[in-house]
mmCIF file of C-alpha atoms and ligand atoms in Angstrom:
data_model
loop_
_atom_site.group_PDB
_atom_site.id
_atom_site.type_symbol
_atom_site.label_atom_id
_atom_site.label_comp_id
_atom_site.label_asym_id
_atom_site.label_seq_id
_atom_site.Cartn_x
_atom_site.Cartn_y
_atom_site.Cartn_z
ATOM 1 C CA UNK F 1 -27.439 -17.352 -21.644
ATOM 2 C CA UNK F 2 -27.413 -14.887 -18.514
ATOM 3 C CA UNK F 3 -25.519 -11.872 -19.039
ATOM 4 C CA UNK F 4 -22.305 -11.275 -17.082
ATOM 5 C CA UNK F 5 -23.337 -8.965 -13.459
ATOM 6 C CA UNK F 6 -21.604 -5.680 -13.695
ATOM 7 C CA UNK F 7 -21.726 -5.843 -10.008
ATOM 8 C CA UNK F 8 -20.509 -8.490 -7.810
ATOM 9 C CA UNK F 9 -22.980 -8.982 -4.759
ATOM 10 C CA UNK F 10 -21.881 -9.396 -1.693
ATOM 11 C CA UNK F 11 -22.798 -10.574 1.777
ATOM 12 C CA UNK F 12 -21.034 -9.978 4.807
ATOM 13 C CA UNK F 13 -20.673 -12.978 7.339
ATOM 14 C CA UNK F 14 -20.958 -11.173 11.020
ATOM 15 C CA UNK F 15 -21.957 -8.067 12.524
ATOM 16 C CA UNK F 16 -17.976 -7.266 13.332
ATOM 17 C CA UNK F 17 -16.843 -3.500 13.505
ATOM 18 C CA UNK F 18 -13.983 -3.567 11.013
ATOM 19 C CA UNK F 19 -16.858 -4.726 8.432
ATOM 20 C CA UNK F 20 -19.206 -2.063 9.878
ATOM 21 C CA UNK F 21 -16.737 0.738 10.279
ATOM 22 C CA UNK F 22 -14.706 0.449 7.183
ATOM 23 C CA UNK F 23 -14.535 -2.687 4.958
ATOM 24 C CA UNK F 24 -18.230 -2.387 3.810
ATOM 25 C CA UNK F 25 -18.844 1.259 3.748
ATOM 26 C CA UNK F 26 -15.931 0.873 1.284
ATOM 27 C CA UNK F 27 -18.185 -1.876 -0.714
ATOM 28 C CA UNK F 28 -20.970 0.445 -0.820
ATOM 29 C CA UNK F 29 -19.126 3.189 -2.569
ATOM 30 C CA UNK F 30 -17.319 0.843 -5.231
ATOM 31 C CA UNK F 31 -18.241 1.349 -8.540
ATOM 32 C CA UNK F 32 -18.324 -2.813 -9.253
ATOM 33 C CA UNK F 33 -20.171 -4.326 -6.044
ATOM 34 C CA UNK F 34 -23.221 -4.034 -4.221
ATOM 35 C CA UNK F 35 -24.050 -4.903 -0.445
ATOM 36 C CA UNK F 36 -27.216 -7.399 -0.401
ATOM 37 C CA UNK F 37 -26.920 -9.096 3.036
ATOM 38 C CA UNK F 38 -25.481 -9.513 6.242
ATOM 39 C CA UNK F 39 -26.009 -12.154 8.537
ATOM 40 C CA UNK F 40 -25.439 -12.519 12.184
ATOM 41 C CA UNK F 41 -25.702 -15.141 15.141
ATOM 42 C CA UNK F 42 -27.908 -12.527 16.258
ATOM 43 C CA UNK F 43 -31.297 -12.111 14.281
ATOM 44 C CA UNK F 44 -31.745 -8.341 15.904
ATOM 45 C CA UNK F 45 -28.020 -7.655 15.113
ATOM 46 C CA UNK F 46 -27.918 -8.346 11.751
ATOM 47 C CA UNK F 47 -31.385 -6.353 11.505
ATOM 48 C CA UNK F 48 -29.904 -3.270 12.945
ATOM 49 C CA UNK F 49 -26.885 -3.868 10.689
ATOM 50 C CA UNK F 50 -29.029 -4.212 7.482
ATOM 51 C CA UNK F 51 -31.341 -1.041 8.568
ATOM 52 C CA UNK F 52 -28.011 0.985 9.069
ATOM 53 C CA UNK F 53 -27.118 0.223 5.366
ATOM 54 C CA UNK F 54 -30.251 0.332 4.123
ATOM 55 C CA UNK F 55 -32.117 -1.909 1.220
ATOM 56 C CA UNK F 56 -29.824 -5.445 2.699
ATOM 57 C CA UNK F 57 -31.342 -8.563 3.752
ATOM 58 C CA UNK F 58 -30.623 -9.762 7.407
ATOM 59 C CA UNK F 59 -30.120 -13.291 8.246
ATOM 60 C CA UNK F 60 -30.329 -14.882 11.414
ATOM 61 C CA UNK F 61 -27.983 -17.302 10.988
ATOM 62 C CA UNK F 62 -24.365 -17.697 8.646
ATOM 63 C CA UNK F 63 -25.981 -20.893 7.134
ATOM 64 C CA UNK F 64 -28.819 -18.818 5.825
ATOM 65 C CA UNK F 65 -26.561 -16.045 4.076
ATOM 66 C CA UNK F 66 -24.722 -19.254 2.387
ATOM 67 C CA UNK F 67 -27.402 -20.552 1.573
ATOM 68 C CA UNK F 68 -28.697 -17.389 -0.200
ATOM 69 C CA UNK F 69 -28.693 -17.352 -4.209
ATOM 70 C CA UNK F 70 -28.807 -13.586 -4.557
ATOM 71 C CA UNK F 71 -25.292 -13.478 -3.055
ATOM 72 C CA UNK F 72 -21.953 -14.078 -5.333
ATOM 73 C CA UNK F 73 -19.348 -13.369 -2.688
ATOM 74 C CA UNK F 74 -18.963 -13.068 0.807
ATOM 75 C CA UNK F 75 -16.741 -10.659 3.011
ATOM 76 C CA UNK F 76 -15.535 -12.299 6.472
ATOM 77 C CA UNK F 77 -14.437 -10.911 8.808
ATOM 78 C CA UNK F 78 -14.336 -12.888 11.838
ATOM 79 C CA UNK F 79 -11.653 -13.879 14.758
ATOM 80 C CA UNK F 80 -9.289 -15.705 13.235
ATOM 81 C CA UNK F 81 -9.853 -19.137 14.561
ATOM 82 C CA UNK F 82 -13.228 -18.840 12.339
ATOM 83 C CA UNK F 83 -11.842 -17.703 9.319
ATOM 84 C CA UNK F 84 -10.703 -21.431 7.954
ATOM 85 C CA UNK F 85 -14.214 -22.835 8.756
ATOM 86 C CA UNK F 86 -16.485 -20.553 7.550
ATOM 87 C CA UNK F 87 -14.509 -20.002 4.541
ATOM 88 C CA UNK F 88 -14.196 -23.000 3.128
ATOM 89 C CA UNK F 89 -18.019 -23.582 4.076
ATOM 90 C CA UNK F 90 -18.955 -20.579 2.047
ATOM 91 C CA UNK F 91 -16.668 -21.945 -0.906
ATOM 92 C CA UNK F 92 -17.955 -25.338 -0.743
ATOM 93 C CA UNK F 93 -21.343 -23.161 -0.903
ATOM 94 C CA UNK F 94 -20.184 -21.123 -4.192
ATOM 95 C CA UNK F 95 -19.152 -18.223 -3.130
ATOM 96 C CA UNK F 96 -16.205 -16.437 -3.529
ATOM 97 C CA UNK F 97 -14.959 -14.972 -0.608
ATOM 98 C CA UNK F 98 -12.690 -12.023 0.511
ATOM 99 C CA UNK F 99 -11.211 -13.673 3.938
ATOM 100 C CA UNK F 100 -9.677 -11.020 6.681
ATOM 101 C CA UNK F 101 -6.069 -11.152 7.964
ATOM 102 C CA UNK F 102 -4.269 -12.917 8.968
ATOM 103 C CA UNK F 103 -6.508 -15.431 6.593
ATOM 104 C CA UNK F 104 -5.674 -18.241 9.109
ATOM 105 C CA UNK F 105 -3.799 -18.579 12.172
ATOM 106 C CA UNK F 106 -1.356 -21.056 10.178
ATOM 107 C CA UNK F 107 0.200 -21.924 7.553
ATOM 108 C CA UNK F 108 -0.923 -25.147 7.057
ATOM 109 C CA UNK F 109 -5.085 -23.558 7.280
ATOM 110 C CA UNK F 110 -4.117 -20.754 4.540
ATOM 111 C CA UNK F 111 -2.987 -23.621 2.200
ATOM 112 C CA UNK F 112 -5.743 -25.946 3.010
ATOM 113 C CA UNK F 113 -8.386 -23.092 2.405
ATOM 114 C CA UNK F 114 -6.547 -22.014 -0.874
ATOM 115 C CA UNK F 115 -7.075 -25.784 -2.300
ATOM 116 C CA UNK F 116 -10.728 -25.442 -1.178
ATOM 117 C CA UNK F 117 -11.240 -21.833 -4.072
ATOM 118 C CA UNK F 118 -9.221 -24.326 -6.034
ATOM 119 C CA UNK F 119 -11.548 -27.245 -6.019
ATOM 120 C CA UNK F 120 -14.797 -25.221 -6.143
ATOM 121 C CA UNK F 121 -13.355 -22.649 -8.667
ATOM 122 C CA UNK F 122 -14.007 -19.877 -6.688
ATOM 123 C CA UNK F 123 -11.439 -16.774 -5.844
ATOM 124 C CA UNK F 124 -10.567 -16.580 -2.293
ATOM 125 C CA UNK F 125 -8.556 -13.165 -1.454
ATOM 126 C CA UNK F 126 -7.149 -12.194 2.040
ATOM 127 C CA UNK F 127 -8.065 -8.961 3.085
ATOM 128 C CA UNK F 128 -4.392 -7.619 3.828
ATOM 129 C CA UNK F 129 -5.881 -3.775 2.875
ATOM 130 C CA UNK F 130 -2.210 -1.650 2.873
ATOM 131 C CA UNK F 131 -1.157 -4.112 0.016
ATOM 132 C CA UNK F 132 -3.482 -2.159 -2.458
ATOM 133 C CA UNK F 133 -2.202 1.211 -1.255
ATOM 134 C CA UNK F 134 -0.015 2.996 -3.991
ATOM 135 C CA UNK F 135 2.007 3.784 -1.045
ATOM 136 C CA UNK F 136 3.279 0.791 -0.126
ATOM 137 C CA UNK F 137 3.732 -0.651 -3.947
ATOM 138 C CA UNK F 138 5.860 2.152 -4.858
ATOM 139 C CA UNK F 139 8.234 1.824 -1.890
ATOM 140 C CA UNK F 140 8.078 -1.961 -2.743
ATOM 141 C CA UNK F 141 9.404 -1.042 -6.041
ATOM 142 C CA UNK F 142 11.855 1.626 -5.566
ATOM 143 C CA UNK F 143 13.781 -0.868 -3.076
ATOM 144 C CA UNK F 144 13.274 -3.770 -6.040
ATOM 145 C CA UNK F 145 14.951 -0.696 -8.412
ATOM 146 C CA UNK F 146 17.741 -0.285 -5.558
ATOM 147 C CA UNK F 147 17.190 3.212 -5.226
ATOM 148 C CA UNK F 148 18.503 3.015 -1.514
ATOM 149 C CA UNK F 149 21.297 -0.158 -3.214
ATOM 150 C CA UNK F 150 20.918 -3.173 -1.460
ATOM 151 C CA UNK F 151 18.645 -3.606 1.111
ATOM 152 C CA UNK F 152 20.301 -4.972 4.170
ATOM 153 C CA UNK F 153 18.239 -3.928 7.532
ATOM 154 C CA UNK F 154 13.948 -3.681 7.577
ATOM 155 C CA UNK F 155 12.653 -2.175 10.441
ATOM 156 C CA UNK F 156 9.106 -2.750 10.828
ATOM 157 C CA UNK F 157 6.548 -1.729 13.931
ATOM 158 C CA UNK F 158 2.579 -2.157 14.604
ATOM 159 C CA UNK F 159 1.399 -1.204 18.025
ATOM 160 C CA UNK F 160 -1.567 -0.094 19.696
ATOM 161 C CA UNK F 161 -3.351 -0.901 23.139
ATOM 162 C CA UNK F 162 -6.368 -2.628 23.109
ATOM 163 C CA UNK F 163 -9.212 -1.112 25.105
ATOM 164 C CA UNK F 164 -11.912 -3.631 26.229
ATOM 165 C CA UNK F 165 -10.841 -7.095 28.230
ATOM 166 C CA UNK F 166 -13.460 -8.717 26.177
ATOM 167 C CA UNK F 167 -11.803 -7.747 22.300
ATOM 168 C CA UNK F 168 -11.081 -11.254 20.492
ATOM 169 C CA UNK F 169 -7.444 -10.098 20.668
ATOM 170 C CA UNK F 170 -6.920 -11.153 23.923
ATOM 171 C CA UNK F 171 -8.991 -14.053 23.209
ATOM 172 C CA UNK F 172 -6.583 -17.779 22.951
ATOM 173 C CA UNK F 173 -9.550 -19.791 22.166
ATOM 174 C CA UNK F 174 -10.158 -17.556 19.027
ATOM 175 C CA UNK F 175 -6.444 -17.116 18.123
ATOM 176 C CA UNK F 176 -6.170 -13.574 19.085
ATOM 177 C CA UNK F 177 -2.599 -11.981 20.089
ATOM 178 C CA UNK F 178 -0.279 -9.453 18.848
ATOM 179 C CA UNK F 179 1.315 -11.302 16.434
ATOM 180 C CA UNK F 180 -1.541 -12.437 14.492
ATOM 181 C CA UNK F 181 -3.292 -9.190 14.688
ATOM 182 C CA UNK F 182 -0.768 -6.813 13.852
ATOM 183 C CA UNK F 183 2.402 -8.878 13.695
ATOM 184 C CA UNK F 184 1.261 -10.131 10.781
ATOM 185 C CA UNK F 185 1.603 -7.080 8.883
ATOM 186 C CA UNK F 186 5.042 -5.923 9.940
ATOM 187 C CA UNK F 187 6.086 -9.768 8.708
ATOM 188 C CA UNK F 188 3.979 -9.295 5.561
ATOM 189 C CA UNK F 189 5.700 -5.828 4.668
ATOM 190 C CA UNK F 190 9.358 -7.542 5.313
ATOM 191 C CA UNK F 191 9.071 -9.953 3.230
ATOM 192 C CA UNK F 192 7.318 -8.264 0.036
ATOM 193 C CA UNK F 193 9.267 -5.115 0.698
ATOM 194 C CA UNK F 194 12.794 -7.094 0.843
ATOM 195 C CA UNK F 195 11.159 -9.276 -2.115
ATOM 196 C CA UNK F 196 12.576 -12.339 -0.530
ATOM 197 C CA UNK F 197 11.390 -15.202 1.827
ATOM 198 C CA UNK F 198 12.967 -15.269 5.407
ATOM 199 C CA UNK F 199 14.530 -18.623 6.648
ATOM 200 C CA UNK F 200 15.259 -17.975 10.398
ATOM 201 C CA UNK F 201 13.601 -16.215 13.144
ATOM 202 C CA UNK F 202 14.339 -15.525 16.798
ATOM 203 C CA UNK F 203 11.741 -13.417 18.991
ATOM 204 C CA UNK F 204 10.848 -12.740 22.673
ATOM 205 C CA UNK F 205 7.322 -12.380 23.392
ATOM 206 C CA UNK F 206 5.337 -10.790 27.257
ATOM 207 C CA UNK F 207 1.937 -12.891 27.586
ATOM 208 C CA UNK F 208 -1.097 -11.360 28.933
ATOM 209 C CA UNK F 209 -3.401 -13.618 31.276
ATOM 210 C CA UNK F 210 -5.172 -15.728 28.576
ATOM 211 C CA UNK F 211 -1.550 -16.697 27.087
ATOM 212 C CA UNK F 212 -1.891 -14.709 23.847
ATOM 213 C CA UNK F 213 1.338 -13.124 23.364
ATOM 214 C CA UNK F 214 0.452 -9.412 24.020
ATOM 215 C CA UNK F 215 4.093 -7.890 23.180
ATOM 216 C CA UNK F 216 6.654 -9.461 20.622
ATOM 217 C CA UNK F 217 9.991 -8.136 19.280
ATOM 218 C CA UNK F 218 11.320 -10.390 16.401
ATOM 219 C CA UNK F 219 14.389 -11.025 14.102
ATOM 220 C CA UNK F 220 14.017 -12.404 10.664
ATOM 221 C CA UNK F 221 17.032 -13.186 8.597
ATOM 222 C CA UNK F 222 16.588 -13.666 4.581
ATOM 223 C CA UNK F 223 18.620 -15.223 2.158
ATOM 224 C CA UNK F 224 20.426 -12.164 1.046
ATOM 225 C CA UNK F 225 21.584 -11.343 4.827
ATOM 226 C CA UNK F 226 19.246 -8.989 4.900
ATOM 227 C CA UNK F 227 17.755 -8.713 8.212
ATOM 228 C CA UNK F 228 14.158 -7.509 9.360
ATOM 229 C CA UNK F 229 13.346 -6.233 13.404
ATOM 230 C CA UNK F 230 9.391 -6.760 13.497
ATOM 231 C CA UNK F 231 7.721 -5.469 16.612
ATOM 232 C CA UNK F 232 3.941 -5.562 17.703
ATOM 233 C CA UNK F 233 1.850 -4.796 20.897
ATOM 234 C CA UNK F 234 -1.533 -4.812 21.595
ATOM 235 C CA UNK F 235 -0.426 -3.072 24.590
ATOM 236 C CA UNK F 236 1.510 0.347 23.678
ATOM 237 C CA UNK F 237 0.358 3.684 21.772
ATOM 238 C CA UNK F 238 -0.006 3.192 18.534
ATOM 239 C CA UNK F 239 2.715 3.067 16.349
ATOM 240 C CA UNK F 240 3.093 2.176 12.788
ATOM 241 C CA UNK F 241 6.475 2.605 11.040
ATOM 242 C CA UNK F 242 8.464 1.066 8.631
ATOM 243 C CA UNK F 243 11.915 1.450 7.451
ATOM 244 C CA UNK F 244 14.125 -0.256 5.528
ATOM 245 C CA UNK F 245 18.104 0.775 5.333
ATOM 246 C CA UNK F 246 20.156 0.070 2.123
ATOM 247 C CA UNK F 247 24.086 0.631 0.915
ATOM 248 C CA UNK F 248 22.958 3.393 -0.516
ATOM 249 C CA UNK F 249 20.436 5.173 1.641
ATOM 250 C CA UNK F 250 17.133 4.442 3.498
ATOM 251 C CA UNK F 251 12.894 4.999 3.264
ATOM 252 C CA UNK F 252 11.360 6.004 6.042
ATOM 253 C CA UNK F 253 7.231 5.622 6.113
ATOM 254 C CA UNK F 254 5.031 6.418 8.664
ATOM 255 C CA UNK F 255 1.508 5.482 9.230
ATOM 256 C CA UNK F 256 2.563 2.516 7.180
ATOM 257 C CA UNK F 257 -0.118 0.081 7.399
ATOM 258 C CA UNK F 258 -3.741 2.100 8.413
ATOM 259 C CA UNK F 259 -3.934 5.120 5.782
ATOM 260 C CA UNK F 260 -7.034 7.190 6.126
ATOM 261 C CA UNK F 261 -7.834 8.512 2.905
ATOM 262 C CA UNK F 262 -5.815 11.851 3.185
ATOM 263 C CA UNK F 263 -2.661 12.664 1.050
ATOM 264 C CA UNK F 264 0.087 10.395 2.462
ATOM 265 C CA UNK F 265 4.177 10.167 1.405
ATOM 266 C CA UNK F 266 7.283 8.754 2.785
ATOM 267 C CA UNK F 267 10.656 9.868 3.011
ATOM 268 C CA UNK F 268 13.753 8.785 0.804
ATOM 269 C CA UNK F 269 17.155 9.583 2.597
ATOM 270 C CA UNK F 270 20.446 9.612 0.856
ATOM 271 C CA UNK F 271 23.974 8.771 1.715
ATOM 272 C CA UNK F 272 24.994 11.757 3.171
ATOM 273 C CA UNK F 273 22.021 12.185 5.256
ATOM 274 C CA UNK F 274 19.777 14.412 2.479
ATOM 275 C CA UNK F 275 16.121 13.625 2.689
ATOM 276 C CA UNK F 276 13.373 13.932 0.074
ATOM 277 C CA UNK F 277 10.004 13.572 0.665
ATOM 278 C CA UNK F 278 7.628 11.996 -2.020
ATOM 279 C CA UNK F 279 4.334 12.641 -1.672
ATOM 280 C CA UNK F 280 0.973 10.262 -2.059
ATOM 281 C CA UNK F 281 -2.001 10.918 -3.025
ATOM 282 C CA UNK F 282 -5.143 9.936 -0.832
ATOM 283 C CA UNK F 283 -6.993 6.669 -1.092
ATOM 284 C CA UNK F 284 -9.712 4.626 0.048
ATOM 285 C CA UNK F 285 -7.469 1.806 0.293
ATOM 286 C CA UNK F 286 -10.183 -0.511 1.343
ATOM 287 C CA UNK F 287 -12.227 0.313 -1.480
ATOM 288 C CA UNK F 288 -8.881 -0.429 -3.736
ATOM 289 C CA UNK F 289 -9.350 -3.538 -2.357
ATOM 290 C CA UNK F 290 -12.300 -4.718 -2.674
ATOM 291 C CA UNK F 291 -12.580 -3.402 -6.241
ATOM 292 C CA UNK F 292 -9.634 -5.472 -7.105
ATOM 293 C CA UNK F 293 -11.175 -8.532 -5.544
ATOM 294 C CA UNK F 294 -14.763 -7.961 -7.636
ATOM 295 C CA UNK F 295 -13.069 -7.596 -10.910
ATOM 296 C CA UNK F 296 -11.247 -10.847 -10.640
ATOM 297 C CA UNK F 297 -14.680 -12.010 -9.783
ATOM 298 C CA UNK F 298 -16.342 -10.442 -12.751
ATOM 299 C CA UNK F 299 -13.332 -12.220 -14.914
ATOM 300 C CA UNK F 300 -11.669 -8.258 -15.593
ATOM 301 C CA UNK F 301 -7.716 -7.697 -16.073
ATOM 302 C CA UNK F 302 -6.896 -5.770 -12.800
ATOM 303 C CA UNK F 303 -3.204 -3.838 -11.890
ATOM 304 C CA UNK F 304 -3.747 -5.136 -7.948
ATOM 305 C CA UNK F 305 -0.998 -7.052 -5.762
ATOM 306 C CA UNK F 306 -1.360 -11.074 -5.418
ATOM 307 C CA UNK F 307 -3.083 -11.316 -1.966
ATOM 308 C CA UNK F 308 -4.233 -15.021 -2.101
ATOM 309 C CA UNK F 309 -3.952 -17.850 0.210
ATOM 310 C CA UNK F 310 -0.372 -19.124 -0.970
ATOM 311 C CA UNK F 311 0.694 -15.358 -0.302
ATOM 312 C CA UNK F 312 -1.200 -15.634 3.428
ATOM 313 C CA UNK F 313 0.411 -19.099 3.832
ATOM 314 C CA UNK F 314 4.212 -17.361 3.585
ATOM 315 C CA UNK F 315 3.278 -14.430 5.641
ATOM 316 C CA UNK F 316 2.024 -16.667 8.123
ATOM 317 C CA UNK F 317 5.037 -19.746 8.161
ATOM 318 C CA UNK F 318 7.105 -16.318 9.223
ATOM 319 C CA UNK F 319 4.640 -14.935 11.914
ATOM 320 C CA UNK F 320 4.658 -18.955 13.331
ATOM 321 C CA UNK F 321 8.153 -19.328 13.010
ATOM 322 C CA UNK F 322 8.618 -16.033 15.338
ATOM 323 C CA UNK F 323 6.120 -17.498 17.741
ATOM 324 C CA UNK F 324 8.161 -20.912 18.237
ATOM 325 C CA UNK F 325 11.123 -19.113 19.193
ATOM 326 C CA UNK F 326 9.431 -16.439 21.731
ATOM 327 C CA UNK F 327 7.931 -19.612 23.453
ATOM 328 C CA UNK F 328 11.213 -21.282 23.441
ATOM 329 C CA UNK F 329 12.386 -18.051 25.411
ATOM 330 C CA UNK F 330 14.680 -16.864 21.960
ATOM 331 C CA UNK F 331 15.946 -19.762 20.159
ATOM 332 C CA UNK F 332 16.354 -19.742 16.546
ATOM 333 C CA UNK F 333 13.560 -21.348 14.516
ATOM 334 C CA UNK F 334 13.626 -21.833 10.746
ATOM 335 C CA UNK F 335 10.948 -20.786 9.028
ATOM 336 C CA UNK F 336 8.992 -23.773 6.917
ATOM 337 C CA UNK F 337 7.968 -24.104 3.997
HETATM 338 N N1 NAP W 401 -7.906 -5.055 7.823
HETATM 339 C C1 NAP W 401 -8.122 -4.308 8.888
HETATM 340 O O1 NAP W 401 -7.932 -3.094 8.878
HETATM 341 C C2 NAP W 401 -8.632 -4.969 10.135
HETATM 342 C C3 NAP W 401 -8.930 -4.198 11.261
HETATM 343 C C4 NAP W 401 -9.486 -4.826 12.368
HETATM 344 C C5 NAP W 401 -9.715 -6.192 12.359
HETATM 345 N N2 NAP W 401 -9.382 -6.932 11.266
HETATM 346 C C6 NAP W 401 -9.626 -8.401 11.238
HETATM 347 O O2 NAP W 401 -11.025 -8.588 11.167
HETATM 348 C C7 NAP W 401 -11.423 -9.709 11.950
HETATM 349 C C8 NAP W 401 -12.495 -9.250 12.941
HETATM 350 O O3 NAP W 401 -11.953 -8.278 13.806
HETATM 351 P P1 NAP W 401 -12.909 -7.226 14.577
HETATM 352 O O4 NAP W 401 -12.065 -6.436 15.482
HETATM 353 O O5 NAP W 401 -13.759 -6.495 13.617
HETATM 354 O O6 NAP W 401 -13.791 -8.254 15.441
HETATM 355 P P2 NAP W 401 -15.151 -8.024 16.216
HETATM 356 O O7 NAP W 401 -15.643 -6.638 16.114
HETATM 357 O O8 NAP W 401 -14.972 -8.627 17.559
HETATM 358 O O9 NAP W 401 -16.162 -8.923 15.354
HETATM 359 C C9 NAP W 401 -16.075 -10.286 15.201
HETATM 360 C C10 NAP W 401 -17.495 -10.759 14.823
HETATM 361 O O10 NAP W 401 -17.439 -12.167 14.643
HETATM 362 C C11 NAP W 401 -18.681 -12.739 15.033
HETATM 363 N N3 NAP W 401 -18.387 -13.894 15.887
HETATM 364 C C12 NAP W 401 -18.674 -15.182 15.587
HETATM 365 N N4 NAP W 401 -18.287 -15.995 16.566
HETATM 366 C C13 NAP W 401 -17.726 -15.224 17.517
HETATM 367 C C14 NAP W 401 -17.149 -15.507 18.780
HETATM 368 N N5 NAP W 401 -17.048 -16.742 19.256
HETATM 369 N N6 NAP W 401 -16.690 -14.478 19.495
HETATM 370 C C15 NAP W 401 -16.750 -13.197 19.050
HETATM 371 N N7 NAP W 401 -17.305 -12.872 17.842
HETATM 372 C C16 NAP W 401 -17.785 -13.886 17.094
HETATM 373 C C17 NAP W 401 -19.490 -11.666 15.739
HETATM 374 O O11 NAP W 401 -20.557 -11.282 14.862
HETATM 375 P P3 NAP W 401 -22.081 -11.734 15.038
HETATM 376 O O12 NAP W 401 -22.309 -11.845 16.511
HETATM 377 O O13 NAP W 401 -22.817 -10.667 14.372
HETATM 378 O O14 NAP W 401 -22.250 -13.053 14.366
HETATM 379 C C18 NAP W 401 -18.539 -10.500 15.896
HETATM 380 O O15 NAP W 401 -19.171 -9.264 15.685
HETATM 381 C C19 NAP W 401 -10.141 -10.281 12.543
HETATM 382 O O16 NAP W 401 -9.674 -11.322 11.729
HETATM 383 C C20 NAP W 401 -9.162 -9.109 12.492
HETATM 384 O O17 NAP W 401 -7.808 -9.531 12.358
HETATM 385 C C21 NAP W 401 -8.856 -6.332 10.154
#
């Protein structure tokens, strides 16, 4: 009988810079996984990216890094148009897989993808990073507590400008725009800070030259009559804020979504006006992340948020719903189910 790995080994499907920059510099310092290949389009990309890490195997193609035995999970992180495909290839291939955000560009993909882990019995996770950061689960839980009473108004931003005319953001063809880049995140912290699903959503959208929406300011309404204001641009400085205003109060958090590793906190404000700040301590909130992901792999008990395809799949009905109704110039859309 083989022993149970310690360490879950992964490959990483593309050459792409989140994966480079952050994602798997974050694998190589976990304590439970360890980086074995990469594989590009490119032969002399994935080289360079294996020499750069040092002691990985570099395949020229992604069929060869499924194919490859020494490999028990895969991290992708692709445009999003690529993320259904290759995912449920590398499932289909035995791998579990750790699937960037938005895990597919709708709702319908996410829930087709999470039947594929299903049927192959292997864990596919979305990697939505700020879940895992301590940060964001306490201010989930002090609104669940009512600390600030009962949550009525969630204000949530993402913007930033994109640089290069060539960044799969601006890219239709591989489902690129604001919402699904960073939309997706102010939706995602609405609806699992509020703790409820929205049912209605009215938006207005600008559209840069390839038609990806390039600026949208939303409205989502939730059962409770709570109401969320989600706004994202790939085309402003960046901003990333999110507040959410109860009966009793508000919490105000800045730098909500990409945390660098320093000491972090957020601000509770009372009734009359008197603020308190709470501090956080630093994380790698990547490496949170990806340590979660490996000891569900390796069968462990782990204290980590739900991040799985049926979670992408709401997240993503919401961000669609808000796109029908900026391309309808406004109109209310319900959000499906
Ligand atoms: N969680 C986060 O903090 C975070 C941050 C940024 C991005 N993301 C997500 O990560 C994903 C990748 O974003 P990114 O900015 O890192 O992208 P990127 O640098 O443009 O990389 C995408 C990679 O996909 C591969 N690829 C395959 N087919 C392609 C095609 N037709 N066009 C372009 N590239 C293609 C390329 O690798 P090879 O040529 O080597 O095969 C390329 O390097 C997206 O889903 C994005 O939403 C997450």
């Amino acid at each position: 009988m083989p022993t149970e790995p310690e360490r879950v080994r992964w490959g990483v499907l593309s050459t792409a810079n989140i994966g480079r920059k952050v994602v798997v510099p974050s694998i190589v310092a976990s304590s439970n996984g360890v980086l074995t290949a990469v594989a590009s389009r490119e032969a002399a990309r994935a080289e360079a990216y294996a020499a750069e890490f040092g002691g990985v195997r570099a395949h020229a193609s992604y069929e060869a890094l499924l194919a490859d035995p020494e490999v028990d999970a895969l991290y992708v992180p692709l445009p999003n148009a690529l993320h259904e495909a290759w995912t449920v290839r590398a499932l289909e291939a035995g791998k579990h897989v750790l699937c960037e955000k938005p895990l597919a560009p709708t709702a319908a993909a996410c829930r087709r993808m999470g039947d594929a882990a299903a049927a192959h019995g292997r864990l596919l996770m979305e990697a939505f990073m700020y879940r895992f950061h301590p940060r964001t689960r306490a201010v989930a839980r002090l609104v669940a507590e009512g600390a600030i009473g009962r949550a009525r108004r969630l204000e949530a931003a993402f913007t930033f400008a994109v640089r290069r005319d060539d960044d799969v953001r601006l890219s239709a063809e591989l489902a690129g725009g604001a919402l699904l880049d960073v939309g997706c995140y102010t939706v995602d912290a609405a609806r699992r800070t509020l703790g409820e699903e929205p049912v209605e959503a009215v938006a207005f959208a600008t559209y840069g030259d390839s038609g990806v929406d390039v600026e949208t300011v939303g409205l989502l309404r939730f059962p409770s009559g709570a109401v969320a204001s989600v706004a994202c641009a790939l085309t402003l400085p960046r901003c990333e804020h999110l507040a959410v205003h109860g009966d009793a109060g508000r919490v105000e958090v800045d730098r909500a979504f990409v945390a660098s590793h320093e000491a972090l906190g957020y601000d509770v404000v009372d009734a009359a006006g008197a603020a308190t700040r709470q501090p956080v301590d630093g994380v790698d909130q990547y490496r949170l992340m990806v340590e979660a992901f490996a000891d569900r792999v390796l069968g462990r008990a782990v204290d980590a948020p739900a991040s799985d395809a049926a979670e992408a799949a709401r997240t993503v009905a919401a961000v669609e719903a808000l796109a029908a109704s900026a391309r309808r110039g406004g109109a209310p859309v319900a959000v499906g189910r």
